Tab-separated table of C-alpha atoms in Angstrom:
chain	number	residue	atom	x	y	z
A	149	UNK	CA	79.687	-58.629	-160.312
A	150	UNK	CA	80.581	-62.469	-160.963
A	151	UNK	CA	83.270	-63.546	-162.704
A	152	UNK	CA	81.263	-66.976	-164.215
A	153	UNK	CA	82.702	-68.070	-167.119
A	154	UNK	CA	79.248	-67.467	-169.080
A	155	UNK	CA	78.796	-63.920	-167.600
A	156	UNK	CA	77.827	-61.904	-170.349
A	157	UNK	CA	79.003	-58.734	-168.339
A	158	UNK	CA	82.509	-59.916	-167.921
A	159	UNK	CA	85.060	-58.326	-170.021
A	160	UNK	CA	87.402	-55.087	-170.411
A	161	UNK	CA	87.240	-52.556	-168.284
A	162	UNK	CA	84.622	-49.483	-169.418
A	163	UNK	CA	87.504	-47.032	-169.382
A	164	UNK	CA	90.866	-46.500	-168.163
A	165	UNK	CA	92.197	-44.317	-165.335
A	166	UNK	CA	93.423	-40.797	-166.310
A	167	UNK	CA	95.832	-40.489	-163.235
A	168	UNK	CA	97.345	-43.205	-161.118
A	169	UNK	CA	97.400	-43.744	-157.736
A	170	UNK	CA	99.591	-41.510	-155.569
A	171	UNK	CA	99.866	-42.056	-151.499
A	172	UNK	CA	99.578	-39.292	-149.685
A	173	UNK	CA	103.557	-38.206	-148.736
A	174	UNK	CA	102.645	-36.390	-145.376
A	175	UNK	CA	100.481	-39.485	-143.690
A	176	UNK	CA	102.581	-41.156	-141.333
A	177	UNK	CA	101.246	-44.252	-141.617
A	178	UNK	CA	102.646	-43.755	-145.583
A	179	UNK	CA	105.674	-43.140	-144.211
A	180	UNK	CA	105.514	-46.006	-141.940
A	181	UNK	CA	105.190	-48.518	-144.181
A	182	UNK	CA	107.271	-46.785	-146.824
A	183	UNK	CA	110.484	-47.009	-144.443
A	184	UNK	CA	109.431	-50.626	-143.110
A	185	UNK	CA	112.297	-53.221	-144.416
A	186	UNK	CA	111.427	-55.683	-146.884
A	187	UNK	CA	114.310	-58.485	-146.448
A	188	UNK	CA	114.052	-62.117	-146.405
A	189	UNK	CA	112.592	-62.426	-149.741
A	190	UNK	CA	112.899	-63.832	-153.418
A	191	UNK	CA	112.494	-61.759	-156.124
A	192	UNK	CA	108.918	-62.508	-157.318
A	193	UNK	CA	107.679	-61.510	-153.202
A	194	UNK	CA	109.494	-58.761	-153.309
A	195	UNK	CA	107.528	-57.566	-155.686
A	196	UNK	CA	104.426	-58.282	-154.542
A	197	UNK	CA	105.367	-56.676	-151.355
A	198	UNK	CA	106.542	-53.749	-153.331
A	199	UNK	CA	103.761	-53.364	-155.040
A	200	UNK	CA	101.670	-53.321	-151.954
A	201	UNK	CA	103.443	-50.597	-150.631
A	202	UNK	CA	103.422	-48.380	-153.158
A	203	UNK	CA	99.502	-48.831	-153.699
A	204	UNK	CA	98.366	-48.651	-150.254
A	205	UNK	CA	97.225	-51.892	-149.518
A	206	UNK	CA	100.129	-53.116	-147.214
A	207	UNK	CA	98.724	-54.134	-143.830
A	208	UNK	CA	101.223	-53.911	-141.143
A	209	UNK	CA	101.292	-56.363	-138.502
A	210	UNK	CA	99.708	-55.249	-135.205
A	211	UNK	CA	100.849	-58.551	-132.915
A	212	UNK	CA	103.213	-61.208	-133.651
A	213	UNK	CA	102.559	-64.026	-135.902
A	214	UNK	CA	102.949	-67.579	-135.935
A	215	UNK	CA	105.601	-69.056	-137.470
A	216	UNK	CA	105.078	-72.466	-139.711
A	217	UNK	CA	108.390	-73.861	-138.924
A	218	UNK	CA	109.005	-73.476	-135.050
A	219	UNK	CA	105.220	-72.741	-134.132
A	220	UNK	CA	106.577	-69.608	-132.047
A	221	UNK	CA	104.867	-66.022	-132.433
A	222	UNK	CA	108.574	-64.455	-133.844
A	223	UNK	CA	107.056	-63.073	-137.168
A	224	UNK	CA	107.199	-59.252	-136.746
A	225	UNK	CA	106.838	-58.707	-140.910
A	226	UNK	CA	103.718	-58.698	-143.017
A	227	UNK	CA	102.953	-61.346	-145.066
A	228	UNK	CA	106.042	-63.690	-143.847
A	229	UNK	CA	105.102	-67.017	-143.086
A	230	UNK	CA	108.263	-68.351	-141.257
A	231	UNK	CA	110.489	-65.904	-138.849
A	232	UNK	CA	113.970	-64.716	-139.721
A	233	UNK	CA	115.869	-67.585	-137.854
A	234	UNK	CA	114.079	-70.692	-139.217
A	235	UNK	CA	113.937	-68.283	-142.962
A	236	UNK	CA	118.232	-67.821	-142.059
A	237	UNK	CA	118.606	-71.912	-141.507
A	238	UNK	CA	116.535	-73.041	-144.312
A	239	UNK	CA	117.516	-70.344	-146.561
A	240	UNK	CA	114.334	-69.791	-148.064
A	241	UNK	CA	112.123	-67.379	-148.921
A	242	UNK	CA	109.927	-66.154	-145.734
A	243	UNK	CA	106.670	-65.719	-147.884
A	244	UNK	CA	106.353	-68.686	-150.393
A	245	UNK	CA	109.292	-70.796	-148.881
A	246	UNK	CA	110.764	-71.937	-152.094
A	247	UNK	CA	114.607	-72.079	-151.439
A	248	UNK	CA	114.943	-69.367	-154.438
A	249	UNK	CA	117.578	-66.370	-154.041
A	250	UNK	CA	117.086	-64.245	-151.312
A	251	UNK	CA	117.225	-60.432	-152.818
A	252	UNK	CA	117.902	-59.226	-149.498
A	253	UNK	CA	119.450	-61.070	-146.649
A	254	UNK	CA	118.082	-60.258	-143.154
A	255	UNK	CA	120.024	-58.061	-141.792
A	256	UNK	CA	119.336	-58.305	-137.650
A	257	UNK	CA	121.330	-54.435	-136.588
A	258	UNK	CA	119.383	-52.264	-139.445
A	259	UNK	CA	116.584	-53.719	-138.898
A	260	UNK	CA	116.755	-53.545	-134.938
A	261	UNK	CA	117.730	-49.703	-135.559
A	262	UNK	CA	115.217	-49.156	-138.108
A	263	UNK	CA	112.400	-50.390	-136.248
A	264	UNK	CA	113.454	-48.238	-132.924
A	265	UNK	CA	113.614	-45.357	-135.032
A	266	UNK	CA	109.787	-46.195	-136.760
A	267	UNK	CA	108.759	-46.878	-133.491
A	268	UNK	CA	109.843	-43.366	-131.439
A	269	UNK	CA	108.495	-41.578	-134.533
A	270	UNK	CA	104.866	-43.002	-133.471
A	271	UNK	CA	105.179	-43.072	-129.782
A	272	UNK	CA	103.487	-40.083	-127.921
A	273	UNK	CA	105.285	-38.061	-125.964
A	274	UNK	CA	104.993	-39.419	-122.339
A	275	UNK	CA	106.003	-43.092	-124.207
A	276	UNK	CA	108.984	-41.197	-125.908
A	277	UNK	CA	110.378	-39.687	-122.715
A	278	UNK	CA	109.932	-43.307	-120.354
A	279	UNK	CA	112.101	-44.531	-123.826
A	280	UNK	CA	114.655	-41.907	-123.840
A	281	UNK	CA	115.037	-42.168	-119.982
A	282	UNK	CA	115.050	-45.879	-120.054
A	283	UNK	CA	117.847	-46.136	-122.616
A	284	UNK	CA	120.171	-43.304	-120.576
A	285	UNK	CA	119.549	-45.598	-117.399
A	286	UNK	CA	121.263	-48.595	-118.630
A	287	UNK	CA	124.094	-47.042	-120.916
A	288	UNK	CA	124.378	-45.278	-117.606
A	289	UNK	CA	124.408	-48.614	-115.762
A	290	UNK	CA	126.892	-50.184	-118.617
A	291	UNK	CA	129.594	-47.419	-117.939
A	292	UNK	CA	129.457	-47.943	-114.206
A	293	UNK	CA	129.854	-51.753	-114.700
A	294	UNK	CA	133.189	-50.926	-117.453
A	295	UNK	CA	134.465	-48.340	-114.087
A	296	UNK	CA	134.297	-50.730	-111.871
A	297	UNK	CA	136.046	-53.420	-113.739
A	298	UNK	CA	138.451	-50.690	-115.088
A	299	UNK	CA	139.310	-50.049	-111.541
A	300	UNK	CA	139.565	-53.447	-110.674
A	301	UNK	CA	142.139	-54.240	-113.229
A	302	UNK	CA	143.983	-51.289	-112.100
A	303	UNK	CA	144.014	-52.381	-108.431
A	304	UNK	CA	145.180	-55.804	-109.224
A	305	UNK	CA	147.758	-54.363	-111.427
A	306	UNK	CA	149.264	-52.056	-108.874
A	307	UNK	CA	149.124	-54.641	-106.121
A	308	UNK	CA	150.939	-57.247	-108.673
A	309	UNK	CA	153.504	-53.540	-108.900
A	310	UNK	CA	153.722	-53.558	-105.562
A	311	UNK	CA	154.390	-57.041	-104.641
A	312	UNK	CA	157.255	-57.099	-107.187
A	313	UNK	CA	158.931	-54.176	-105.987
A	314	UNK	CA	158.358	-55.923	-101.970
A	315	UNK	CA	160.173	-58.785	-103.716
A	316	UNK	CA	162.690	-56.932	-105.216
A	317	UNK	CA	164.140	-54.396	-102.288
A	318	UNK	CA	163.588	-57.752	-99.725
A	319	UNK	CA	166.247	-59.497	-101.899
A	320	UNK	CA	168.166	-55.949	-102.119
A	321	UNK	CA	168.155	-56.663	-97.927
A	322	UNK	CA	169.182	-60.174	-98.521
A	323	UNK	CA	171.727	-59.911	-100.906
């Protein structure tokens, strides 16, 4: 069908829709994009972005994009055009880049734990368990390294006790 200015054709549409459009609840992609964060962006892209979700015609990002500032792949959001730190020092909006009010600010520790939840929820088993045993490993490895420096402190501390109490019964002696 072309949209010519002279198209006869061209008009209203025949008839309208008796239902709208519903995504399917139980599809995980659904609830994949559904949960995915939309920060970093001015009113009128929110919107869009919005409105994109709810229809079904949000494409996630599969790889990393580009960014237009920096020229670094750092864009890990559909439809953003510069990453969060160039989008943070600017302070504009990631999609059209007009320095407009930012709805809502990037926020780098929900989105961080968002996106590790998303990402478990799609991960197959074998993947979740390497995770799972990864993670344990270094909190493991973190609370060895705080032991170790705890009992550091606490030898230096009772050497620094013992010293003063040498000091003090030699000068009991002396005086």
């Amino acid at each position: 069908m072309s949209l010519r200015k002279g198209n006869p054709t061209r008009g209203a549409p025949h008839y309208q829709n008796k239902f709208g459009f519903k995504n399917n609840p139980n599809s995980k992609k659904s609830q994949y994009i559904q949960n995915l964060a939309n920060e970093g962006l001015c009113k009128k892209c929110h919107e869009i972005v919005e409105w994109r979700k709810k229809y079904h015609k949000y494409k996630p990002l599969t790889v990393p994009k580009k960014c237009q500032n920096c020229d670094q792949k750092k864009i890990k959001r559909a439809y953003h055009v510069i990453c969060e730190d160039c989008s943070l020092k600017s302070k504009e909006c990631a999609k059209c880049r007009e320095k407009k009010e930012i709805i809502k600010p990037l926020n780098d520790n929900e989105l961080k734990k968002n996106e590790n939840d998303i990402d478990i929820e799609l991960m197959s088993e074998r993947e979740r368990r390497t995770h799972f045993r990864l993670m344990n490993r270094e909190q493991f490895l973190e609370r060895e390294k705080k032991r170790q420096e705890k009992a550091k402190l606490e030898g230096d501390n009772d050497n620094n006790s013992n010293n003063n109490s040498s000091n003090n019964s030699n000068k009991n002696d002396n005086g």
